[in-house]
Structures are given as structure tokens and as C-alpha cells.
Tab-separated table of C-alpha atoms in Angstrom:
chain	number	residue	atom	x	y	z
A	21	MET	CA	-0.188	-0.146	-0.012
A	22	ASP	CA	0.887	3.452	-0.891
A	23	ASP	CA	2.436	5.343	2.245
A	24	ASP	CA	0.181	8.396	1.305
A	25	THR	CA	-2.480	6.626	1.893
A	26	LEU	CA	-1.631	5.487	5.295
A	27	ARG	CA	-2.390	7.469	8.384
A	28	THR	CA	-0.803	7.977	11.942
A	29	ILE	CA	-2.677	6.944	15.317
A	30	GLY	CA	-2.325	10.700	15.867
A	31	GLU	CA	-3.641	11.953	12.369
A	32	LEU	CA	-6.437	9.187	13.145
A	33	ALA	CA	-6.621	10.797	16.355
A	34	HIS	CA	-7.075	13.890	14.659
A	35	LEU	CA	-9.415	13.522	11.899
A	36	THR	CA	-12.094	11.234	14.480
A	37	GLY	CA	-11.525	13.307	17.972
A	38	LEU	CA	-11.216	9.812	19.521
A	39	SER	CA	-8.050	9.598	21.953
A	40	VAL	CA	-5.176	7.997	20.732
A	41	LYS	CA	-5.218	5.903	24.283
A	42	THR	CA	-8.615	4.609	22.736
A	43	ILE	CA	-7.721	4.062	19.311
A	44	ARG	CA	-4.317	2.046	20.328
A	45	PHE	CA	-6.906	-0.078	23.295
A	46	TRP	CA	-9.046	-1.236	19.813
A	47	SER	CA	-6.428	-1.602	17.961
A	48	ASP	CA	-5.127	-3.812	20.781
A	49	ALA	CA	-8.253	-6.004	20.582
A	50	GLY	CA	-8.208	-6.268	17.444
A	51	VAL	CA	-11.060	-4.169	16.269
A	52	VAL	CA	-9.205	-1.594	14.176
A	53	PRO	CA	-5.744	-3.044	13.393
A	54	PRO	CA	-2.597	-1.585	11.760
A	55	THR	CA	-2.402	-1.788	7.895
A	56	ASP	CA	1.446	-1.458	8.409
A	57	ARG	CA	4.026	-0.674	11.192
A	58	THR	CA	7.182	1.642	10.281
A	59	PRO	CA	10.861	0.274	11.357
A	60	ALA	CA	10.282	1.910	14.486
A	61	GLY	CA	7.245	-0.046	14.235
A	62	TYR	CA	4.562	2.644	14.918
A	63	ARG	CA	1.482	2.032	13.509
A	64	ARG	CA	-0.237	2.921	10.346
A	65	TYR	CA	-3.728	2.587	9.625
A	66	GLY	CA	-5.273	2.137	5.788
A	67	PRO	CA	-8.204	4.367	4.274
A	68	ASP	CA	-10.816	1.937	5.665
A	69	ALA	CA	-9.353	2.401	9.733
A	70	LEU	CA	-11.780	6.098	9.241
A	71	ALA	CA	-14.868	3.756	8.875
A	72	ARG	CA	-14.557	1.394	10.911
A	73	LEU	CA	-13.212	3.540	13.713
A	74	ASP	CA	-16.554	5.737	13.626
A	75	LEU	CA	-18.674	1.948	13.442
A	76	VAL	CA	-16.864	0.890	16.716
A	77	ARG	CA	-17.728	4.120	18.231
A	78	THR	CA	-21.272	4.013	17.565
A	79	LEU	CA	-21.543	0.881	18.573
A	80	ARG	CA	-19.817	1.339	22.189
A	81	GLU	CA	-21.843	4.547	22.701
A	82	LEU	CA	-24.894	2.462	22.294
A	83	GLY	CA	-22.781	-0.349	24.903
A	84	VAL	CA	-22.194	-2.889	22.589
A	85	ASP	CA	-19.245	-4.842	24.469
A	86	LEU	CA	-16.041	-5.688	21.974
A	87	ALA	CA	-16.304	-9.225	21.270
A	88	THR	CA	-19.976	-8.126	19.644
A	89	ILE	CA	-18.242	-5.400	17.795
A	90	GLN	CA	-15.477	-7.940	16.999
A	91	ARG	CA	-18.285	-10.644	15.454
A	92	VAL	CA	-20.428	-7.240	13.647
A	93	LEU	CA	-16.922	-6.639	11.981
A	94	ALA	CA	-15.980	-10.244	10.781
A	95	ARG	CA	-19.577	-10.430	8.759
A	96	GLU	CA	-20.625	-12.992	12.208
A	97	VAL	CA	-24.076	-10.867	12.942
A	98	THR	CA	-25.806	-7.661	11.186
A	99	VAL	CA	-25.616	-4.246	12.841
A	100	ALA	CA	-29.557	-4.382	12.866
A	101	GLU	CA	-29.573	-7.770	14.651
A	102	VAL	CA	-27.034	-6.056	17.000
A	103	ALA	CA	-29.724	-3.044	17.237
A	104	ALA	CA	-32.512	-5.290	17.829
A	105	ALA	CA	-31.024	-7.301	20.468
A	106	HIS	CA	-30.149	-4.197	22.306
A	107	ALA	CA	-33.383	-2.543	21.622
A	108	GLU	CA	-35.297	-5.595	23.489
A	109	ALA	CA	-32.695	-5.412	26.485
A	110	LEU	CA	-33.445	-2.350	27.131
A	111	ASP	CA	-37.187	-2.376	26.932
A	112	VAL	CA	-36.918	-5.071	29.771
A	113	GLN	CA	-35.208	-2.790	31.522
A	114	ILE	CA	-37.787	0.218	30.612
A	115	LEU	CA	-40.730	-1.596	30.700
A	116	PRO	CA	-42.800	-2.049	33.867
A	117	PRO	CA	-43.482	-5.641	34.960
A	118	CYS	CA	-46.491	-7.111	33.894
A	119	PRO	CA	-49.349	-7.207	36.261
A	120	ALA	CA	-50.348	-10.402	34.912
A	121	THR	CA	-47.594	-12.347	34.788
A	122	GLY	CA	-45.063	-10.405	36.304
A	123	ARG	CA	-42.129	-10.522	33.415
A	124	ARG	CA	-41.396	-7.273	31.629
A	125	GLY	CA	-41.530	-6.906	28.082
A	126	PRO	CA	-43.776	-6.312	25.450
A	127	CYS	CA	-46.954	-6.595	25.903
A	128	CYS	CA	-48.658	-9.949	27.200
A	129	GLY	CA	-52.124	-8.782	25.722
A	130	CYS	CA	-53.347	-8.142	29.482
A	131	ALA	CA	-54.129	-4.244	28.796
A	132	GLY	CA	-52.213	-3.833	31.746
A	133	PRO	CA	-49.170	-0.622	31.711
A	134	CYS	CA	-46.648	-3.122	29.995
A	135	CYS	CA	-49.607	-2.595	26.547
A	136	ALA	CA	-50.200	0.741	27.418
A	137	ARG	CA	-46.506	1.382	26.622
A	138	TRP	CA	-45.481	-0.655	23.945
A	139	PRO	CA	-47.434	1.076	20.968
A	140	GLY	CA	-48.291	-0.800	18.625
A	141	GLY	CA	-48.037	-4.388	20.775
A	142	GLY	CA	-51.208	-5.306	21.707
A	143	PRO	CA	-54.358	-4.167	23.657
A	144	HIS	CA	-54.787	-0.545	24.101
A	145	PRO	CA	-55.963	-0.033	28.153
A	146	ARG	CA	-59.913	0.227	27.864
A	147	ARG	CA	-61.521	3.428	28.315
A	148	TRP	CA	-64.155	4.431	30.712
A	149	ASN	CA	-67.155	5.586	29.469
């Protein structure tokens, strides 16, 4: 690869707003591997590193762990699958327990608070006329 297209870790930090320490950590974890190293051992990154760093940052901000991010980058799972699992986990944490079943999660059909807070997930609470 042409040396003009390779960037140092400092250049990536400047372009992305991430710290050198964060990029180095992710590099050591294998999610953003260097394309090359200089004779002095400095890491050099190819053009795809910027997009990769952006994706890793976004997934980390959503609370996705590095092991799952590695699976996304290896194309073992899709970002959509990870996002759906993450949203489901958040719903379980946010929604109140169902008065009928005691479980948390999407509407169970009881017309209780779990159904009222789940958009389109089941029957609406009864209206008293």
C-alpha cells in the first residue's frame, strides 16, 4: 500500500476526535488493526480505518461490548441484529412488570401498563365511559 494513504494513530485521533489511547486500545483488542508498521514500530492505518473507527465508536456509545463488535466486523452478525437485541434488552429494563404475568417486556395482551407503553404491541387499555 502506498505510504501516502496510510495514517498514523495521531492523524486518526485528530480526524475522528478519539484519543490516541482509545484507538490504541481498540487496535490491541483487534477491532481496528493497523495495516502496517514503520521500521520503528509505529502503527499505520489504511483508508478503511476511519469508517471502522466510526462504527466502533457508535456501537460502543450504544453499550455494545468489544466481543460483539468483533463479531459485527467479522460479519458473523449484522448491525441490525445487534441493534434489535440491544433494543429488546432496553425494553426489558424500561418496561414495568406485567401485573398478569410478572414479566417485563412487550405486551402480553393483558391491557395493563406493559401493553399501554408498548406502541402497537397489543390491546389498548380500556376506556371508561
